[in-house]
Short mmCIF file of C-alpha atoms and ligand atoms in Angstrom, two decimals:
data_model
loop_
_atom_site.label_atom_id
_atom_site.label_comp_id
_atom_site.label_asym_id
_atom_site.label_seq_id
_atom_site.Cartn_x
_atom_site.Cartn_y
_atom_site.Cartn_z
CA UNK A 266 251.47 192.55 22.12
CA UNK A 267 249.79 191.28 24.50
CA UNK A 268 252.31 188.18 24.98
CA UNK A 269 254.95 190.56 25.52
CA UNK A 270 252.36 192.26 28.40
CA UNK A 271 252.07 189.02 29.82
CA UNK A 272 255.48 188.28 29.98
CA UNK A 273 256.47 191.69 31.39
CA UNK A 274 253.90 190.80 33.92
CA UNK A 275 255.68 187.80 35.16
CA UNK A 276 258.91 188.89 35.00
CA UNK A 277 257.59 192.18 37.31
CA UNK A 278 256.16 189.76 39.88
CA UNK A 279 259.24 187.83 39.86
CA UNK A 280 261.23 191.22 40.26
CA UNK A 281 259.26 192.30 43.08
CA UNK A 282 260.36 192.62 46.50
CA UNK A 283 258.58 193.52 49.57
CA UNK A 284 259.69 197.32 49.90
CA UNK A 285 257.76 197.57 46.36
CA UNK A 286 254.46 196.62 48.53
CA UNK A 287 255.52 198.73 51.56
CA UNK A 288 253.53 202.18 50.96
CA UNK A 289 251.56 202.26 53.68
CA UNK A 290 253.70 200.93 56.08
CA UNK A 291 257.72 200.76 55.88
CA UNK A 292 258.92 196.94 56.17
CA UNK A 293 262.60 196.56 58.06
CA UNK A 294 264.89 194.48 59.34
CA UNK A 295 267.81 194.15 61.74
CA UNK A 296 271.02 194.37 60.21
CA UNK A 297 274.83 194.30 61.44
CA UNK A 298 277.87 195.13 59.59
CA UNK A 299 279.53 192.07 60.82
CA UNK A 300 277.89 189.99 58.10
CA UNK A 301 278.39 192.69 55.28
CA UNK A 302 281.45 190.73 53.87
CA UNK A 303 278.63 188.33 52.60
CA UNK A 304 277.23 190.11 49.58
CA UNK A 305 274.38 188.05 49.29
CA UNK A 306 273.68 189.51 52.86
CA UNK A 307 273.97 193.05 52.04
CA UNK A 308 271.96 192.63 48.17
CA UNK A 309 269.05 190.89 49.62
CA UNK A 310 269.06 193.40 52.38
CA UNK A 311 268.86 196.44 50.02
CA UNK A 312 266.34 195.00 47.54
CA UNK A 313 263.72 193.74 49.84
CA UNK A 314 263.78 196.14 52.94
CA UNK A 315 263.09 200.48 53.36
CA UNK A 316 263.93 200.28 56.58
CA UNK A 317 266.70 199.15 59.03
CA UNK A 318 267.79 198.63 62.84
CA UNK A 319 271.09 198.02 63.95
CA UNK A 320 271.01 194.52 65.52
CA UNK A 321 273.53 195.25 68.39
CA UNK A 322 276.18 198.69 67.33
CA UNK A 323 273.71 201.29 68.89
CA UNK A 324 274.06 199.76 72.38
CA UNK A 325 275.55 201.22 75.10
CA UNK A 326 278.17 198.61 75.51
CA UNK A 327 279.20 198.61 71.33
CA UNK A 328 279.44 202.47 71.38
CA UNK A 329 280.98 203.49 75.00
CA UNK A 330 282.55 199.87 76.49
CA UNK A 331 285.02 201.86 78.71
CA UNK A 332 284.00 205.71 80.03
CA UNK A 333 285.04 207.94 77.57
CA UNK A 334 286.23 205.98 74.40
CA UNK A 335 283.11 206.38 72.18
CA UNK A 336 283.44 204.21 68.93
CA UNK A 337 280.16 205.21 66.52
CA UNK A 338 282.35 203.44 63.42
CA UNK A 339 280.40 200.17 63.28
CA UNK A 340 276.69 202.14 63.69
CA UNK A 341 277.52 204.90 60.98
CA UNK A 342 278.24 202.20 58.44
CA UNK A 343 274.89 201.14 59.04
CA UNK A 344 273.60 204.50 58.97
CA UNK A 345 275.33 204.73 55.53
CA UNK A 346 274.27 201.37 54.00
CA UNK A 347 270.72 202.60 54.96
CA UNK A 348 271.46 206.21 53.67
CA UNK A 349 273.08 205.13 50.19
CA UNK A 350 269.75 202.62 49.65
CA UNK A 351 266.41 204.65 50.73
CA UNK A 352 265.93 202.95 54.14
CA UNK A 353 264.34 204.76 57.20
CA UNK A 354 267.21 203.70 60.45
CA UNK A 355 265.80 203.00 63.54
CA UNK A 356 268.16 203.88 66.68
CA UNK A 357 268.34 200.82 69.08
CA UNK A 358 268.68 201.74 72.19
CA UNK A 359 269.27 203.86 74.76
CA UNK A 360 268.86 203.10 78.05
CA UNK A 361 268.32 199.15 78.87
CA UNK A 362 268.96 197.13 81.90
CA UNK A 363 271.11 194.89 79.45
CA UNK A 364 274.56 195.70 77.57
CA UNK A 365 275.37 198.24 79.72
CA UNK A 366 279.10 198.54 79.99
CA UNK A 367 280.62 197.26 83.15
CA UNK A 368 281.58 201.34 84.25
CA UNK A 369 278.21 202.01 83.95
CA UNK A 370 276.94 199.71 86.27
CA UNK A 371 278.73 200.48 89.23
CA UNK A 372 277.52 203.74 89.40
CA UNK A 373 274.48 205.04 91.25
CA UNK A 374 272.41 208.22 92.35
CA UNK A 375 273.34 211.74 90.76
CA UNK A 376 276.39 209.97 88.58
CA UNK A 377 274.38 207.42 87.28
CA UNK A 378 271.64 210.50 86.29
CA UNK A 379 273.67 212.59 84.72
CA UNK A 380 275.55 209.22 83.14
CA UNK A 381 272.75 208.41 81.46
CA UNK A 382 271.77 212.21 80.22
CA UNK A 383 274.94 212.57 78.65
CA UNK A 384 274.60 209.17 76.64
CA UNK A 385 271.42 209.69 75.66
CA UNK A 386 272.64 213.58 74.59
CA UNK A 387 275.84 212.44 72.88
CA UNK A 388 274.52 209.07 71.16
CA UNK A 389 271.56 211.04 69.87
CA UNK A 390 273.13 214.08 68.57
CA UNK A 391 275.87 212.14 67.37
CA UNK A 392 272.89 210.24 64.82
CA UNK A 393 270.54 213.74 64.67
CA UNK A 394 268.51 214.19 61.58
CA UNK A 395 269.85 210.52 60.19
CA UNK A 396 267.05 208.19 63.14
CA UNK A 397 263.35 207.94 61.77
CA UNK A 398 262.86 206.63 65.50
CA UNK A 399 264.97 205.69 68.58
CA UNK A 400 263.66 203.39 71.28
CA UNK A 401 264.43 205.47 74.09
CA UNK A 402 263.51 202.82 76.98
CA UNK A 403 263.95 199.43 76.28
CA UNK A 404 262.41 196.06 78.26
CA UNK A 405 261.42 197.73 81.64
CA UNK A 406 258.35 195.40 82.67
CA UNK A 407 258.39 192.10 84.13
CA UNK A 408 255.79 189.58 82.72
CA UNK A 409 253.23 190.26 85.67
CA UNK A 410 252.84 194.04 84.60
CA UNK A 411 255.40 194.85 87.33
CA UNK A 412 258.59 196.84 86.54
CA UNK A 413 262.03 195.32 86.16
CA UNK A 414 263.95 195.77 88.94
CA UNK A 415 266.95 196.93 86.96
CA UNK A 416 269.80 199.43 87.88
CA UNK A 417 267.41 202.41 86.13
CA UNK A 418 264.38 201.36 88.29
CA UNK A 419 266.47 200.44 91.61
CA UNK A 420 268.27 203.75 91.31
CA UNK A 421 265.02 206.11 90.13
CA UNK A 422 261.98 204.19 90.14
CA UNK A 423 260.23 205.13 86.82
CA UNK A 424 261.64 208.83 87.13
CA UNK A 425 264.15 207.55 84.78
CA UNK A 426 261.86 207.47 82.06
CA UNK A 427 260.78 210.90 81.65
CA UNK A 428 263.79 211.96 81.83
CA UNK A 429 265.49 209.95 79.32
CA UNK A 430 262.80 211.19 76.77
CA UNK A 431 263.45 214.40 76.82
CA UNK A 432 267.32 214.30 77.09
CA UNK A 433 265.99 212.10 73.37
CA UNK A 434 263.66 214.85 72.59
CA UNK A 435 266.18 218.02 73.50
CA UNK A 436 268.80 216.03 70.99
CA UNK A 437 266.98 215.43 68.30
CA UNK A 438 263.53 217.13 68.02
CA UNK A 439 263.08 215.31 64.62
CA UNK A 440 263.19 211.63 65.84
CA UNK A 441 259.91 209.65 67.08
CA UNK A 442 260.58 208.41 70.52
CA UNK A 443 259.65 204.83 71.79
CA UNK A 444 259.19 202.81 74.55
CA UNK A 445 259.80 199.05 73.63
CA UNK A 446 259.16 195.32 75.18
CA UNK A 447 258.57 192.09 74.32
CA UNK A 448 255.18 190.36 75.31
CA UNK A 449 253.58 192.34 75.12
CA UNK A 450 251.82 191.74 72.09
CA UNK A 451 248.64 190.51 73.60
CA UNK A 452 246.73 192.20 76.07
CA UNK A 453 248.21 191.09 79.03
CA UNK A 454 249.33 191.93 82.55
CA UNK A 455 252.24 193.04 80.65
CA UNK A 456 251.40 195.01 78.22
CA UNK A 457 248.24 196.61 80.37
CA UNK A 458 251.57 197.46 82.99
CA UNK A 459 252.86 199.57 79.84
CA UNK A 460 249.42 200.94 79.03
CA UNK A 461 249.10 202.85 82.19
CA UNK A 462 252.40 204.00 82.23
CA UNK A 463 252.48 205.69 78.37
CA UNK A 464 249.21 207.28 78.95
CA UNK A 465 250.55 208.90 82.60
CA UNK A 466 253.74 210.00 80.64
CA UNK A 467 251.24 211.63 77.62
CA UNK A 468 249.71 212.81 80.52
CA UNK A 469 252.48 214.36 81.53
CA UNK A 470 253.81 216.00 78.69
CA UNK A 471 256.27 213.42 78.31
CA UNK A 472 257.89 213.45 74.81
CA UNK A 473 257.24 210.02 73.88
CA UNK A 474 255.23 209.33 70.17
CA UNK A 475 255.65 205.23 69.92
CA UNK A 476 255.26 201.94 71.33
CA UNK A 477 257.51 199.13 70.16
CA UNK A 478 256.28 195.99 70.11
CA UNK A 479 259.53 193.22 69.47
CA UNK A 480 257.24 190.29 68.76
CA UNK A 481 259.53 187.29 68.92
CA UNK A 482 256.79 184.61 68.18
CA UNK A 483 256.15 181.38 67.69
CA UNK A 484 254.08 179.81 65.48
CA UNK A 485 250.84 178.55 65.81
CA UNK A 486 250.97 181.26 69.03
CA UNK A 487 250.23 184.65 67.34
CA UNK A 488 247.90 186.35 69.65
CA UNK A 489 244.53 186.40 68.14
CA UNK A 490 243.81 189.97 69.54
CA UNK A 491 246.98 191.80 68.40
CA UNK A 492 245.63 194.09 66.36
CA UNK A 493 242.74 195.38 68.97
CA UNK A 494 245.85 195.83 71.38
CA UNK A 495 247.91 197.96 68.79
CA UNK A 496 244.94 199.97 68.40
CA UNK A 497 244.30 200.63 72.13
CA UNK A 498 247.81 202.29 72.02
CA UNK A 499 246.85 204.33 68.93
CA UNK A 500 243.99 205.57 70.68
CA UNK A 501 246.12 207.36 73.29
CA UNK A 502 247.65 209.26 70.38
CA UNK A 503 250.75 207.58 69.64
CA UNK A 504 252.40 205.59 66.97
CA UNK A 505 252.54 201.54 67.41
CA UNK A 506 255.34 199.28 65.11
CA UNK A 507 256.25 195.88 65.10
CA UNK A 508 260.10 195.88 66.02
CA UNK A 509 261.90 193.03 66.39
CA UNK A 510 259.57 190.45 64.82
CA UNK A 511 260.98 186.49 63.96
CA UNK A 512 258.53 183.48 64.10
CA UNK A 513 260.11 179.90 65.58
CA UNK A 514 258.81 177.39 63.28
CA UNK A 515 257.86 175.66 66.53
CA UNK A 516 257.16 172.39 64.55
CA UNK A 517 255.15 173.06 62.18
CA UNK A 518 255.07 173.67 58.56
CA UNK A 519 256.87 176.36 57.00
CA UNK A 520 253.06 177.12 55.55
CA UNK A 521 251.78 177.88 59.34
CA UNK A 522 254.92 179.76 59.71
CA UNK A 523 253.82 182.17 56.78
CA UNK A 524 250.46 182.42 58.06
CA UNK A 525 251.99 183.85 61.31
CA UNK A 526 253.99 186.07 59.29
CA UNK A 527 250.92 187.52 57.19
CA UNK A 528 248.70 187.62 60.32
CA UNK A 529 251.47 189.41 62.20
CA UNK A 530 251.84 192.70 58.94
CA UNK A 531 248.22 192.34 58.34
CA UNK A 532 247.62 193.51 62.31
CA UNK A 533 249.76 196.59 61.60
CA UNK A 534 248.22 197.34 58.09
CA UNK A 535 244.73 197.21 59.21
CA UNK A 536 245.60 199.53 62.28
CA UNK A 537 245.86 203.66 61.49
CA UNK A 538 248.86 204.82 63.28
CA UNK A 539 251.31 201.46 63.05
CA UNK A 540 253.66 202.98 60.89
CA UNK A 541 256.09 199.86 60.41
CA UNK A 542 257.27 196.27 60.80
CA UNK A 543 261.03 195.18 61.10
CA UNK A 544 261.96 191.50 61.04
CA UNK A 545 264.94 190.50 63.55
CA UNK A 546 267.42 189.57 61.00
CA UNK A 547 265.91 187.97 57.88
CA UNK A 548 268.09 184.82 57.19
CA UNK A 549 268.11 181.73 59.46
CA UNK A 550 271.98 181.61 60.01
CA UNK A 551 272.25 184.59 61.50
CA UNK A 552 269.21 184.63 63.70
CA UNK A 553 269.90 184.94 67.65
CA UNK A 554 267.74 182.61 67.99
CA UNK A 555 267.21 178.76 66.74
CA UNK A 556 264.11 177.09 65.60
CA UNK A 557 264.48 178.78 61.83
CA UNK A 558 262.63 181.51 62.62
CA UNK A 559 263.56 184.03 59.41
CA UNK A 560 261.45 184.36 56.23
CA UNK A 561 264.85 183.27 54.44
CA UNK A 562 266.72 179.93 55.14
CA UNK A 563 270.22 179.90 55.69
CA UNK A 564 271.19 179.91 52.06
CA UNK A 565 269.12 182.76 51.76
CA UNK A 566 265.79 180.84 49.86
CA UNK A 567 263.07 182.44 50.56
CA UNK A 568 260.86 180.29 52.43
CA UNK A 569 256.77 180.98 52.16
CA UNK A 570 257.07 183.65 54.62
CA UNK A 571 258.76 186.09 51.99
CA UNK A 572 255.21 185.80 49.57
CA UNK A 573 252.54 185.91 52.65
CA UNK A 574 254.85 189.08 53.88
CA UNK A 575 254.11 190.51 50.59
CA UNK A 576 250.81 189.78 50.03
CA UNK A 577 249.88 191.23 53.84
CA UNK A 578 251.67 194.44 52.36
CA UNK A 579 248.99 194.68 49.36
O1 LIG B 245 280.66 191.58 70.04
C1 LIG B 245 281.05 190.36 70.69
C2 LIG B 245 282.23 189.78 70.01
O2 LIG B 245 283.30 190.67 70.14
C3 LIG B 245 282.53 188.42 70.61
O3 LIG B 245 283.57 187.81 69.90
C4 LIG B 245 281.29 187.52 70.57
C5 LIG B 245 281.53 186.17 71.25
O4 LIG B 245 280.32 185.59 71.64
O5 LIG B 245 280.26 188.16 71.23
C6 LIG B 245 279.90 189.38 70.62
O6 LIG B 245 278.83 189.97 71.26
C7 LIG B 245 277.57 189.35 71.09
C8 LIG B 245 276.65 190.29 70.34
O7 LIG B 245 275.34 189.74 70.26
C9 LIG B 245 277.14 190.59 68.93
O8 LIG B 245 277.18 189.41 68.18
C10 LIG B 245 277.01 189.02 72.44
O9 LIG B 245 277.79 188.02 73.06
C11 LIG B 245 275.59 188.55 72.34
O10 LIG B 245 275.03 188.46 73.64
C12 LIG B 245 274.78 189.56 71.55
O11 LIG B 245 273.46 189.07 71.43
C13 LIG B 245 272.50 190.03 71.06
C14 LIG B 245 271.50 190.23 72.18
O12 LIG B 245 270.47 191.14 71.76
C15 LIG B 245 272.17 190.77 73.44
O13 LIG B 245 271.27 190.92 74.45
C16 LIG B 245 271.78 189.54 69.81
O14 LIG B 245 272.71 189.52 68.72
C17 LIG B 245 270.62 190.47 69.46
O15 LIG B 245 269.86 189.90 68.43
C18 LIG B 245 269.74 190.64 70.68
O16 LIG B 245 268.71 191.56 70.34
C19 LIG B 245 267.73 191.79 71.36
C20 LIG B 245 267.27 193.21 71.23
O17 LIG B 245 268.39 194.09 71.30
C21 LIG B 245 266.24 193.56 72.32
N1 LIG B 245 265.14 192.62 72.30
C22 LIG B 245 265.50 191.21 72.35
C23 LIG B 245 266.48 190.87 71.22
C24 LIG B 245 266.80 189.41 71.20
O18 LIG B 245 267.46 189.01 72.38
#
């Protein structure tokens, strides 16, 4: 009897993937249908994951590339991978300086306004009741704390984002709303720049519940005081998640590299009010990025990322 416990034991560890860990917290990753004829892509993607993002289909460009001709087909097969396997979908993103089709850009004043409202409107309602979040704004500070000069900012200073939240908001009272950047991880000129402005919007009765935080890393160059940022956020009364997280080995061990990883989930786990992380794509060979940054290789071994994930979860 108590072999056959053993052995059940073993063979339950072995079974276990990281969504089996993820109570507190959902664990996610970016995912696009363009890879879905590899079913090694799309298995490992349903076993190990309760939550997904679509890597590129929910972007302006992918959905609307000339005015009019809206094409949803690639971003609802996500929505239905995620659908027929449990996973929470997170709605990436709205209104961002880049992929913005080249009809959009030459526009400006009341057009582009109303432009953008009726994206956000149709995009939104198109997806209602199927997004656990949307990032609303996406990559609007420059590193100094400044704000991007981008055709949003040029055209409406930081009116834009109010707006654009409750356009979200009026389309889809269900869905959590975010604002999301990279570098921001630290505190940091940049992510101070954000501070003030989320706590003027909750000041202003600006729909907006979340702060995305991407956290393309390196390793070896986690910031030691993520988690005491993430929880200055939570203290204004919003939600914090880890977005778009990948970890460039950087030249170091793939050890180091899992250390990142666990220090990176055990920053969210030990905060109240992080609700999630989401890895940017999980395999190597289709990272955006070089340097072997995924907690799988590019024959889809789990490298010692994948154990230090799941033992940050516990
Ligand atoms: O869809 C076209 C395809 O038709 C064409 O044949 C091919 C040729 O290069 O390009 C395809 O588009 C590419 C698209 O990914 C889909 O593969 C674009 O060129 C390429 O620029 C685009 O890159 C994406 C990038 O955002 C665009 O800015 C990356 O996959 C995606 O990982 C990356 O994700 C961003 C987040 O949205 C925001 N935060 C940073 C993060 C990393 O850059």
């Amino acid at each position: 009897m108590l072999k056959v416990l053993i052995l059940l034991t073993i063979l339950g560890s072995i079974a276990a993937h990281l969504k089996d860990h993820a109570s507190q917290i959902y664990i996610g990753c970016a995912l696009s249908p363009s890879h879905f004829s590899d079913s090694q892509y799309q298995s490992i993607a349903a076993a190990e994951f309760n939550s997904l993002t679509p890597e590129n289909e929910m972007k302006w460009d992918a959905v609307e590339a000339s005015q009019g001709s809206v094409n949803y087909a690639q971003a609802d097969q996500l929505v239905q991978f995620g659908k027929q396997n449990g996973m929470k979908i997170r709605g990436h993103t709205l209104v961002w300086h880049s992929q913005v089709p080249g009809w959009v850009s030459g526009l400006s004043g009341d057009t582009l306004h109303q432009t953008m409202i009726s994206h956000i409107t149709d995009e939104v309602t198109h997806f209602k009741g199927s997004i656990y979040a949307w990032d609303v704004v996406n990559e609007m500070f420059n590193e100094d704390g400044t704000y991007r000069q981008s055709l949003w900012y040029n055209n409406f200073q930081t009116n834009f984002v109010g707006d654009a939240f409750k356009a979200a908001a009026a389309a889809d009272p269900g869905a959590k709303l975010y604002i999301n950047d990279y570098n921001i991880e630290g505190i940091n000129a940049k992510s101070t720049g954000l501070y003030n402005l989320v706590k003027e919007l909750k000041g202003q009765g600006v729909p907006i519940h979340g702060v995305g935080f991407q956290a393309h890393l390196s390793t070896g160059q986690v910031p030691s005081d993520l988690a005491a940022n993430l929880q200055r956020f939570t203290a204004l009364g919003l939600d914090v998640a880890i977005t778009e997280l990948d970890i460039k080995q950087n030249g170091q061990s793939q050890e180091a590299q899992a250390q990142a990883y666990a220090s990176v989930v055990n920053a969210c786990t030990s905060t109240s009010g992080c609700v999630g992380v989401t890895i940017w794509g999980f395999n190597d060979q289709y990272s955006w990025i070089n340097d072997n940054p995924c907690p799988w290789d590019s024959n889809y071994q789990a490298k010692p990322a994948v154990a230090a994930i799941e033992g940050a979860l516990k």
